[in-house]
Amino acid sequence: MTKTLFQAIEDRRSVYGISKEAVVSDARIQEIVEFAVKHTPSSFNSQSARVVVLLNEQHNKLWDITKETLRKIVPADQFEPTAQKMEAFRSGYGTVLYFEDNTVIEGLQSNFAAYADRFPTWAQQSNGMLQLVIWTALEEEGFGATLQHYNPLIDEQVQQEWNIPASWQLVAQMPFGKPVGEVGEKQFQPLDARVKVFN
């Protein structure tokens, strides 16, 4: 499937209805992620972003962990919608976990003290760009995805389950799979209230 960059960005949506049907090979998914991690820009070329890709049973395990973690804090009589949401994410093919390596960020803070308070923000901005690149690339291959944030609730269990280095801080989770059902139209605010051009 070949699209222009603008077409791929325009077509990207938050897709909650996803299935476990394979759209491309696992090797292709890895190729997409590795390309994005290598080529997405970062402040001071820090390359502080880290990514873990969970497929098949490893993906299922993440959403089982998240469900049981939430069960401990959501009142029992209100848990059913949460359980349904976790099952929807679990119904996908895989999940991309996004991290920032705090060792890299702290090194930059040490070496460039004048900007020390800015490096965590810049790292998050770079990670956001990485998320968009991977999300758009997955969409272009035929996957639907959403971006989720169950950190820091699941951080410790994720670290233990997949032997994640202690310096890696979980930023976001992106469940993806083959879209099922209709995807709603996206609503847009007027551009003249959001963009100013001076020439």
PDB file of N, CA and C in Angstrom, residues 107-150:
ATOM      1  N   GLY A 107      22.398  12.463  31.560  1.00  0.00           N
ATOM      2  CA  GLY A 107      23.721  12.767  31.004  1.00  0.00           C
ATOM      3  C   GLY A 107      23.738  14.105  30.291  1.00  0.00           C
ATOM      4  N   LEU A 108      22.686  14.381  29.531  1.00  0.00           N
ATOM      5  CA  LEU A 108      22.580  15.674  28.858  1.00  0.00           C
ATOM      6  C   LEU A 108      22.449  16.806  29.874  1.00  0.00           C
ATOM      7  N   GLN A 109      21.675  16.585  30.925  1.00  0.00           N
ATOM      8  CA  GLN A 109      21.515  17.603  31.962  1.00  0.00           C
ATOM      9  C   GLN A 109      22.852  17.927  32.607  1.00  0.00           C
ATOM     10  N   SER A 110      23.687  16.909  32.760  1.00  0.00           N
ATOM     11  CA  SER A 110      25.006  17.105  33.363  1.00  0.00           C
ATOM     12  C   SER A 110      25.942  17.853  32.433  1.00  0.00           C
ATOM     13  N   ASN A 111      25.889  17.478  31.152  1.00  0.00           N
ATOM     14  CA  ASN A 111      26.828  18.047  30.180  1.00  0.00           C
ATOM     15  C   ASN A 111      26.429  19.437  29.689  1.00  0.00           C
ATOM     16  N   PHE A 112      25.139  19.745  29.764  1.00  0.00           N
ATOM     17  CA  PHE A 112      24.637  21.034  29.275  1.00  0.00           C
ATOM     18  C   PHE A 112      23.755  21.651  30.355  1.00  0.00           C
ATOM     19  N   ALA A 113      24.376  22.073  31.430  1.00  0.00           N
ATOM     20  CA  ALA A 113      23.646  22.509  32.623  1.00  0.00           C
ATOM     21  C   ALA A 113      22.699  23.678  32.351  1.00  0.00           C
ATOM     22  N   ALA A 114      23.040  24.526  31.399  1.00  0.00           N
ATOM     23  CA  ALA A 114      22.194  25.689  31.108  1.00  0.00           C
ATOM     24  C   ALA A 114      20.810  25.283  30.616  1.00  0.00           C
ATOM     25  N   TYR A 115      20.706  24.088  30.050  1.00  0.00           N
ATOM     26  CA  TYR A 115      19.427  23.605  29.518  1.00  0.00           C
ATOM     27  C   TYR A 115      18.845  22.472  30.357  1.00  0.00           C
ATOM     28  N   ALA A 116      19.394  22.252  31.538  1.00  0.00           N
ATOM     29  CA  ALA A 116      19.055  21.052  32.321  1.00  0.00           C
ATOM     30  C   ALA A 116      17.561  20.861  32.516  1.00  0.00           C
ATOM     31  N   ASP A 117      16.855  21.958  32.801  1.00  0.00           N
ATOM     32  CA  ASP A 117      15.416  21.820  33.084  1.00  0.00           C
ATOM     33  C   ASP A 117      14.588  21.573  31.835  1.00  0.00           C
ATOM     34  N   ARG A 118      15.178  21.743  30.650  1.00  0.00           N
ATOM     35  CA  ARG A 118      14.441  21.586  29.394  1.00  0.00           C
ATOM     36  C   ARG A 118      14.527  20.170  28.822  1.00  0.00           C
ATOM     37  N   PHE A 119      15.572  19.425  29.170  1.00  0.00           N
ATOM     38  CA  PHE A 119      15.782  18.128  28.519  1.00  0.00           C
ATOM     39  C   PHE A 119      14.630  17.139  28.718  1.00  0.00           C
ATOM     40  N   PRO A 120      14.008  17.045  29.903  1.00  0.00           N
ATOM     41  CA  PRO A 120      12.858  16.132  30.014  1.00  0.00           C
ATOM     42  C   PRO A 120      11.714  16.510  29.070  1.00  0.00           C
ATOM     43  N   THR A 121      11.453  17.809  28.920  1.00  0.00           N
ATOM     44  CA  THR A 121      10.399  18.260  28.004  1.00  0.00           C
ATOM     45  C   THR A 121      10.766  17.944  26.567  1.00  0.00           C
ATOM     46  N   TRP A 122      12.002  18.222  26.191  1.00  0.00           N
ATOM     47  CA  TRP A 122      12.431  17.940  24.826  1.00  0.00           C
ATOM     48  C   TRP A 122      12.375  16.449  24.529  1.00  0.00           C
ATOM     49  N   ALA A 123      12.695  15.629  25.511  1.00  0.00           N
ATOM     50  CA  ALA A 123      12.633  14.177  25.324  1.00  0.00           C
ATOM     51  C   ALA A 123      11.190  13.742  25.051  1.00  0.00           C
ATOM     52  N   GLN A 124      10.237  14.319  25.797  1.00  0.00           N
ATOM     53  CA  GLN A 124       8.833  13.981  25.582  1.00  0.00           C
ATOM     54  C   GLN A 124       8.377  14.422  24.189  1.00  0.00           C
ATOM     55  N   GLN A 125       8.860  15.574  23.741  1.00  0.00           N
ATOM     56  CA  GLN A 125       8.503  16.040  22.399  1.00  0.00           C
ATOM     57  C   GLN A 125       9.029  15.079  21.337  1.00  0.00           C
ATOM     58  N   SER A 126      10.270  14.637  21.508  1.00  0.00           N
ATOM     59  CA  SER A 126      10.846  13.683  20.557  1.00  0.00           C
ATOM     60  C   SER A 126      10.084  12.367  20.584  1.00  0.00           C
ATOM     61  N   ASN A 127       9.699  11.930  21.777  1.00  0.00           N
ATOM     62  CA  ASN A 127       8.955  10.681  21.888  1.00  0.00           C
ATOM     63  C   ASN A 127       7.601  10.806  21.197  1.00  0.00           C
ATOM     64  N   GLY A 128       6.970  11.976  21.327  1.00  0.00           N
ATOM     65  CA  GLY A 128       5.705  12.202  20.632  1.00  0.00           C
ATOM     66  C   GLY A 128       5.864  12.115  19.124  1.00  0.00           C
ATOM     67  N   MET A 129       6.966  12.641  18.606  1.00  0.00           N
ATOM     68  CA  MET A 129       7.208  12.522  17.166  1.00  0.00           C
ATOM     69  C   MET A 129       7.365  11.066  16.772  1.00  0.00           C
ATOM     70  N   LEU A 130       8.090  10.312  17.587  1.00  0.00           N
ATOM     71  CA  LEU A 130       8.276   8.883  17.314  1.00  0.00           C
ATOM     72  C   LEU A 130       6.933   8.156  17.304  1.00  0.00           C
ATOM     73  N   GLN A 131       6.082   8.484  18.264  1.00  0.00           N
ATOM     74  CA  GLN A 131       4.759   7.852  18.321  1.00  0.00           C
ATOM     75  C   GLN A 131       3.978   8.126  17.045  1.00  0.00           C
ATOM     76  N   LEU A 132       4.021   9.361  16.564  1.00  0.00           N
ATOM     77  CA  LEU A 132       3.295   9.706  15.338  1.00  0.00           C
ATOM     78  C   LEU A 132       3.864   8.969  14.134  1.00  0.00           C
ATOM     79  N   VAL A 133       5.188   8.878  14.053  1.00  0.00           N
ATOM     80  CA  VAL A 133       5.803   8.189  12.915  1.00  0.00           C
ATOM     81  C   VAL A 133       5.378   6.723  12.892  1.00  0.00           C
ATOM     82  N   ILE A 134       5.469   6.050  14.028  1.00  0.00           N
ATOM     83  CA  ILE A 134       5.097   4.635  14.072  1.00  0.00           C
ATOM     84  C   ILE A 134       3.607   4.461  13.825  1.00  0.00           C
ATOM     85  N   TRP A 135       2.788   5.296  14.455  1.00  0.00           N
ATOM     86  CA  TRP A 135       1.330   5.217  14.291  1.00  0.00           C
ATOM     87  C   TRP A 135       0.948   5.378  12.823  1.00  0.00           C
ATOM     88  N   THR A 136       1.535   6.382  12.168  1.00  0.00           N
ATOM     89  CA  THR A 136       1.226   6.641  10.762  1.00  0.00           C
ATOM     90  C   THR A 136       1.717   5.502   9.874  1.00  0.00           C
ATOM     91  N   ALA A 137       2.900   4.979  10.169  1.00  0.00           N
ATOM     92  CA  ALA A 137       3.440   3.869   9.380  1.00  0.00           C
ATOM     93  C   ALA A 137       2.597   2.613   9.544  1.00  0.00           C
ATOM     94  N   LEU A 138       2.126   2.342  10.758  1.00  0.00           N
ATOM     95  CA  LEU A 138       1.250   1.188  10.976  1.00  0.00           C
ATOM     96  C   LEU A 138      -0.062   1.363  10.211  1.00  0.00           C
ATOM     97  N   GLU A 139      -0.596   2.589  10.231  1.00  0.00           N
ATOM     98  CA  GLU A 139      -1.834   2.872   9.492  1.00  0.00           C
ATOM     99  C   GLU A 139      -1.618   2.626   8.007  1.00  0.00           C
ATOM    100  N   GLU A 140      -0.482   3.051   7.506  1.00  0.00           N
ATOM    101  CA  GLU A 140      -0.199   2.886   6.080  1.00  0.00           C
ATOM    102  C   GLU A 140      -0.151   1.418   5.676  1.00  0.00           C
ATOM    103  N   GLU A 141       0.244   0.551   6.623  1.00  0.00           N
ATOM    104  CA  GLU A 141       0.296  -0.889   6.349  1.00  0.00           C
ATOM    105  C   GLU A 141      -1.066  -1.555   6.484  1.00  0.00           C
ATOM    106  N   GLY A 142      -2.051  -0.828   7.042  1.00  0.00           N
ATOM    107  CA  GLY A 142      -3.378  -1.398   7.179  1.00  0.00           C
ATOM    108  C   GLY A 142      -3.811  -1.684   8.600  1.00  0.00           C
ATOM    109  N   PHE A 143      -2.990  -1.276   9.580  1.00  0.00           N
ATOM    110  CA  PHE A 143      -3.353  -1.446  10.985  1.00  0.00           C
ATOM    111  C   PHE A 143      -4.115  -0.221  11.496  1.00  0.00           C
ATOM    112  N   GLY A 144      -4.938  -0.425  12.520  1.00  0.00           N
ATOM    113  CA  GLY A 144      -5.519   0.664  13.287  1.00  0.00           C
ATOM    114  C   GLY A 144      -4.889   0.650  14.667  1.00  0.00           C
ATOM    115  N   ALA A 145      -4.810   1.811  15.306  1.00  0.00           N
ATOM    116  CA  ALA A 145      -4.139   1.894  16.605  1.00  0.00           C
ATOM    117  C   ALA A 145      -4.734   3.031  17.432  1.00  0.00           C
ATOM    118  N   THR A 146      -4.441   3.004  18.726  1.00  0.00           N
ATOM    119  CA  THR A 146      -4.730   4.117  19.630  1.00  0.00           C
ATOM    120  C   THR A 146      -3.519   4.319  20.523  1.00  0.00           C
ATOM    121  N   LEU A 147      -3.501   5.460  21.189  1.00  0.00           N
ATOM    122  CA  LEU A 147      -2.429   5.738  22.147  1.00  0.00           C
ATOM    123  C   LEU A 147      -3.024   5.745  23.546  1.00  0.00           C
ATOM    124  N   GLN A 148      -2.447   4.953  24.442  1.00  0.00           N
ATOM    125  CA  GLN A 148      -2.962   4.805  25.799  1.00  0.00           C
ATOM    126  C   GLN A 148      -1.883   5.176  26.819  1.00  0.00           C
ATOM    127  N   HIS A 149      -2.334   5.486  28.038  1.00  0.00           N
ATOM    128  CA  HIS A 149      -1.397   5.916  29.088  1.00  0.00           C
ATOM    129  C   HIS A 149      -1.805   5.304  30.427  1.00  0.00           C
ATOM    130  N   TYR A 150      -1.410   4.061  30.639  1.00  0.00           N
ATOM    131  CA  TYR A 150      -1.668   3.400  31.918  1.00  0.00           C
ATOM    132  C   TYR A 150      -0.423   3.407  32.812  1.00  0.00           C
TER     133      TYR A 150
END
